[in-house]
Amino acid sequence: EDIAKVIGVTRPAYTAYERGLRTPDYDILVTLADYFDVSVDYLLGRTDNPNPPNTDFNPLEEINKLLKKYEIDQSGFFDIEKWKVMGPEEIKQLEDYFEFITSKAKKRNENNK
């Protein structure tokens, strides 16, 4: 009954969706997916993964966040096309590298004081 209220249908209508006697329209599918925090494809049985990876991943945006986070001014990105195809795991490796080089630089600066 609670979910029927959330999606704006009667309880019998929602029960019909659950039993496969009725098919919800697009807006109801989106509302259900948001409510259960799953993808519409998962609700439709097109995938077994309820939360597929975010397809809006932007590697350059992620790299720029890391550059700001680690205060790296000179990045030397000469072939930006190669950076555009990086995936989340490669970005994580890049972050590990940035963390390593910035910590080494900080230690070097502390030792030179």
XYZ file of N, CA and C in Angstrom:
339
model
N 0.817 -1.188 0.000
C 0.000 0.000 0.000
C 0.863 1.255 0.000
N 1.977 1.221 0.775
C 2.861 2.383 0.845
C 3.484 2.690 -0.520
N 3.929 1.651 -1.196
C 4.560 1.857 -2.503
C 3.530 2.339 -3.512
N 2.324 1.838 -3.433
C 1.255 2.301 -4.326
C 1.058 3.803 -4.159
N 1.103 4.281 -2.920
C 0.976 5.725 -2.670
C 2.155 6.487 -3.266
N 3.360 5.939 -3.101
C 4.560 6.604 -3.611
C 4.482 6.801 -5.125
N 4.012 5.775 -5.826
C 3.981 5.865 -7.292
C 2.658 6.423 -7.824
N 1.721 6.700 -6.912
C 0.488 7.362 -7.313
C -0.539 6.474 -7.995
N -0.618 5.208 -7.555
C -1.640 4.299 -8.090
C -2.382 3.659 -6.930
N -3.474 3.003 -7.254
C -4.217 2.300 -6.216
C -3.473 1.026 -5.817
N -3.809 0.523 -4.650
C -3.188 -0.724 -4.201
C -3.473 -1.876 -5.157
N -4.717 -2.030 -5.640
C -4.964 -3.110 -6.604
C -4.145 -2.957 -7.900
N -3.932 -1.714 -8.329
C -3.127 -1.505 -9.543
C -1.687 -1.943 -9.290
N -1.153 -1.587 -8.112
C 0.211 -1.992 -7.788
C 0.321 -3.513 -7.662
N -0.674 -4.126 -7.045
C -0.693 -5.582 -6.931
C -0.697 -6.232 -8.314
N -1.414 -5.623 -9.251
C -1.445 -6.142 -10.627
C -0.063 -6.036 -11.272
N 0.698 -4.972 -10.957
C 2.074 -4.855 -11.463
C 2.924 -5.994 -10.888
N 2.812 -6.217 -9.589
C 3.606 -7.262 -8.942
C 3.305 -8.646 -9.506
N 2.064 -8.897 -9.837
C 1.660 -10.212 -10.346
C 1.889 -10.360 -11.848
N 2.251 -9.282 -12.503
C 2.466 -9.338 -13.944
C 1.190 -9.255 -14.755
N 0.107 -8.819 -14.119
C -1.173 -8.701 -14.816
C -1.310 -7.363 -15.544
N -0.546 -6.372 -15.076
C -0.500 -5.051 -15.709
C 0.950 -4.643 -15.863
N 1.181 -3.753 -16.821
C 2.525 -3.242 -17.049
C 2.557 -1.753 -16.705
N 3.465 -1.361 -15.805
C 3.537 0.060 -15.453
C 4.075 0.888 -16.626
N 3.646 2.147 -16.703
C 4.167 3.014 -17.757
C 5.570 3.494 -17.381
N 6.172 4.221 -18.291
C 7.563 4.672 -18.120
C 7.747 5.486 -16.835
N 6.867 6.439 -16.589
C 7.015 7.293 -15.403
C 6.944 6.480 -14.110
N 6.074 5.493 -14.083
C 5.967 4.655 -12.890
C 7.222 3.797 -12.734
N 7.754 3.286 -13.843
C 9.004 2.514 -13.766
C 10.138 3.356 -13.195
N 10.244 4.593 -13.660
C 11.301 5.487 -13.163
C 11.101 5.763 -11.679
N 9.860 6.009 -11.277
C 9.567 6.260 -9.863
C 9.915 5.042 -9.010
N 9.555 3.855 -9.489
C 9.896 2.625 -8.759
C 11.411 2.436 -8.671
N 12.099 2.674 -9.773
C 13.555 2.519 -9.778
C 14.190 3.481 -8.778
N 13.708 4.713 -8.744
C 14.235 5.691 -7.784
C 13.916 5.263 -6.354
N 12.713 4.794 -6.130
C 12.289 4.385 -4.786
C 13.152 3.233 -4.261
N 13.385 2.240 -5.109
C 14.166 1.071 -4.694
C 15.667 1.250 -4.921
N 16.056 2.398 -5.484
C 17.460 2.710 -5.780
C 18.092 1.637 -6.662
N 17.405 1.320 -7.752
C 17.893 0.368 -8.750
C 17.678 0.984 -10.131
N 18.220 0.346 -11.145
C 18.010 0.835 -12.505
C 16.689 0.308 -13.060
N 16.163 1.012 -14.054
C 14.951 0.552 -14.731
C 15.231 -0.786 -15.417
N 16.428 -0.951 -15.981
C 16.788 -2.224 -16.615
C 16.705 -3.379 -15.625
N 17.077 -3.143 -14.375
C 16.978 -4.183 -13.354
C 15.509 -4.549 -13.105
N 14.661 -3.537 -13.020
C 13.233 -3.803 -12.818
C 12.640 -4.593 -13.978
N 13.128 -4.322 -15.184
C 12.607 -5.002 -16.370
C 13.251 -6.365 -16.597
N 14.214 -6.735 -15.763
C 14.865 -8.033 -15.903
C 15.917 -8.068 -16.994
N 16.374 -6.900 -17.438
C 17.386 -6.833 -18.497
C 18.799 -6.977 -17.958
N 18.966 -6.894 -16.643
C 20.267 -7.053 -16.008
C 20.065 -7.639 -14.618
N 21.089 -8.329 -14.138
C 21.061 -8.851 -12.776
C 21.701 -7.876 -11.796
N 22.308 -6.822 -12.339
C 22.990 -5.830 -11.522
C 22.017 -4.692 -11.204
N 21.600 -4.568 -9.939
C 20.632 -3.510 -9.615
C 21.189 -2.099 -9.746
N 22.499 -1.962 -9.623
C 23.120 -0.640 -9.697
C 24.333 -0.681 -10.618
N 24.106 -0.596 -11.926
C 25.243 -0.620 -12.856
C 26.119 0.610 -12.665
N 27.355 0.543 -13.137
C 28.247 1.696 -12.983
C 27.669 2.929 -13.653
N 28.037 4.062 -13.109
C 27.570 5.332 -13.653
C 28.139 5.538 -15.048
N 27.258 5.709 -16.018
C 27.710 5.903 -17.396
C 28.075 7.356 -17.680
N 27.847 8.227 -16.695
C 28.180 9.634 -16.874
C 29.599 9.936 -16.395
N 30.420 8.914 -16.227
C 31.786 9.093 -15.741
C 32.575 9.949 -16.719
N 33.212 10.997 -16.216
C 34.001 11.906 -17.044
C 35.432 11.914 -16.513
N 36.345 11.204 -17.195
C 37.716 11.106 -16.678
C 38.406 12.453 -16.530
N 38.208 13.371 -17.461
C 38.879 14.668 -17.355
C 38.390 15.450 -16.139
N 37.111 15.355 -15.857
C 36.567 16.002 -14.668
C 37.181 15.393 -13.406
N 37.317 14.075 -13.382
C 37.915 13.396 -12.224
C 39.383 13.790 -12.057
N 40.103 13.877 -13.168
C 41.516 14.276 -13.112
C 41.632 15.705 -12.587
N 40.768 16.594 -13.062
C 40.804 17.979 -12.585
C 40.525 18.068 -11.091
N 39.620 17.220 -10.585
C 39.363 17.178 -9.141
C 40.620 16.762 -8.385
N 41.324 15.757 -8.923
C 42.551 15.297 -8.265
C 43.628 16.376 -8.288
N 43.753 17.080 -9.411
C 44.749 18.148 -9.501
C 44.493 19.222 -8.450
N 43.226 19.560 -8.244
C 42.885 20.546 -7.208
C 43.141 19.979 -5.820
N 42.706 18.727 -5.600
C 42.856 18.108 -4.292
C 44.309 18.051 -3.852
N 45.198 17.705 -4.771
C 46.616 17.558 -4.435
C 47.433 18.802 -4.787
N 46.722 19.876 -5.142
C 47.347 21.172 -5.434
C 48.475 21.037 -6.444
N 48.182 20.360 -7.533
C 49.162 20.175 -8.602
C 48.848 21.199 -9.694
N 49.781 22.152 -9.872
C 49.555 23.227 -10.835
C 50.034 22.861 -12.235
N 51.175 22.211 -12.319
C 51.763 21.853 -13.604
C 51.553 20.362 -13.851
N 50.592 20.037 -14.689
C 50.290 18.622 -14.874
C 50.967 18.023 -16.097
N 51.290 18.825 -17.094
C 51.979 18.310 -18.278
C 51.152 17.329 -19.090
N 49.864 17.564 -19.213
C 49.005 16.692 -20.020
C 49.137 17.098 -21.482
N 50.006 16.409 -22.215
C 50.251 16.784 -23.599
C 49.291 16.103 -24.565
N 48.968 14.873 -24.319
C 48.060 14.138 -25.205
C 46.756 13.880 -24.463
N 45.914 14.895 -24.447
C 44.683 14.841 -23.658
C 43.749 13.730 -24.122
N 43.837 13.331 -25.380
C 42.969 12.258 -25.892
C 43.192 10.953 -25.131
N 44.423 10.680 -24.720
C 44.707 9.466 -23.958
C 44.106 9.537 -22.557
N 43.992 10.743 -22.013
C 43.433 10.902 -20.672
C 41.917 10.772 -20.687
N 41.288 11.078 -21.818
C 39.833 11.044 -21.917
C 39.260 9.632 -21.816
N 40.071 8.623 -22.096
C 39.556 7.247 -22.120
C 39.849 6.478 -20.828
N 40.381 7.170 -19.832
C 40.681 6.499 -18.568
C 39.401 6.100 -17.863
N 39.420 4.919 -17.234
C 38.291 4.443 -16.459
C 38.481 4.727 -14.983
N 37.477 4.400 -14.175
C 37.561 4.665 -12.734
C 38.764 4.025 -12.054
N 39.137 2.808 -12.451
C 40.282 2.152 -11.818
C 41.588 2.877 -12.160
N 41.703 3.333 -13.396
C 42.901 4.078 -13.784
C 42.965 5.432 -13.068
N 41.819 6.045 -12.870
C 41.783 7.310 -12.128
C 42.226 7.066 -10.687
N 41.818 5.947 -10.095
C 42.239 5.613 -8.730
C 43.753 5.416 -8.676
N 44.317 4.766 -9.689
C 45.772 4.591 -9.743
C 46.460 5.945 -9.875
N 45.870 6.834 -10.659
C 46.429 8.173 -10.815
C 46.387 8.918 -9.480
N 45.285 8.768 -8.754
C 45.190 9.408 -7.448
C 46.257 8.861 -6.499
N 46.478 7.548 -6.513
C 47.523 6.961 -5.674
C 48.883 7.561 -6.017
N 49.133 7.756 -7.307
C 50.395 8.338 -7.741
C 50.506 9.793 -7.270
N 49.431 10.567 -7.448
C 49.446 11.960 -6.995
C 49.700 12.034 -5.499
N 49.074 11.150 -4.750
C 49.273 11.134 -3.300
C 50.737 10.827 -2.977
N 51.318 9.880 -3.701
C 52.708 9.504 -3.484
C 53.650 10.682 -3.774
N 53.484 11.304 -4.939
C 54.441 12.361 -5.302
C 54.270 13.607 -4.440
N 53.034 13.923 -4.050
C 52.860 15.102 -3.199
C 53.388 14.853 -1.791
N 53.242 13.627 -1.281
C 53.784 13.341 0.055
C 55.313 13.363 0.025
N 55.910 12.858 -1.065
C 57.377 12.909 -1.201
C 57.859 14.362 -1.254
N 57.142 15.195 -1.979
C 57.529 16.606 -2.088
C 57.415 17.301 -0.737
N 56.366 17.015 0.015
C 56.193 17.618 1.339
C 57.310 17.193 2.274
N 57.684 15.911 2.248
C 58.775 15.415 3.091
C 60.083 16.095 2.734
N 60.335 16.240 1.412
C 61.551 16.877 0.941
C 61.600 18.327 1.428
N 60.477 19.023 1.352
C 60.411 20.417 1.818
C 60.632 20.511 3.305
N 60.097 19.561 4.064
C 60.279 19.565 5.522
C 61.734 19.293 5.888
N 62.393 18.411 5.146
C 63.801 18.090 5.415
C 64.728 19.233 5.037
N 64.323 20.068 4.089
C 65.149 21.198 3.640
C 65.008 22.417 4.549
N 64.113 22.368 5.515
C 63.905 23.542 6.407
C 64.906 23.578 7.496
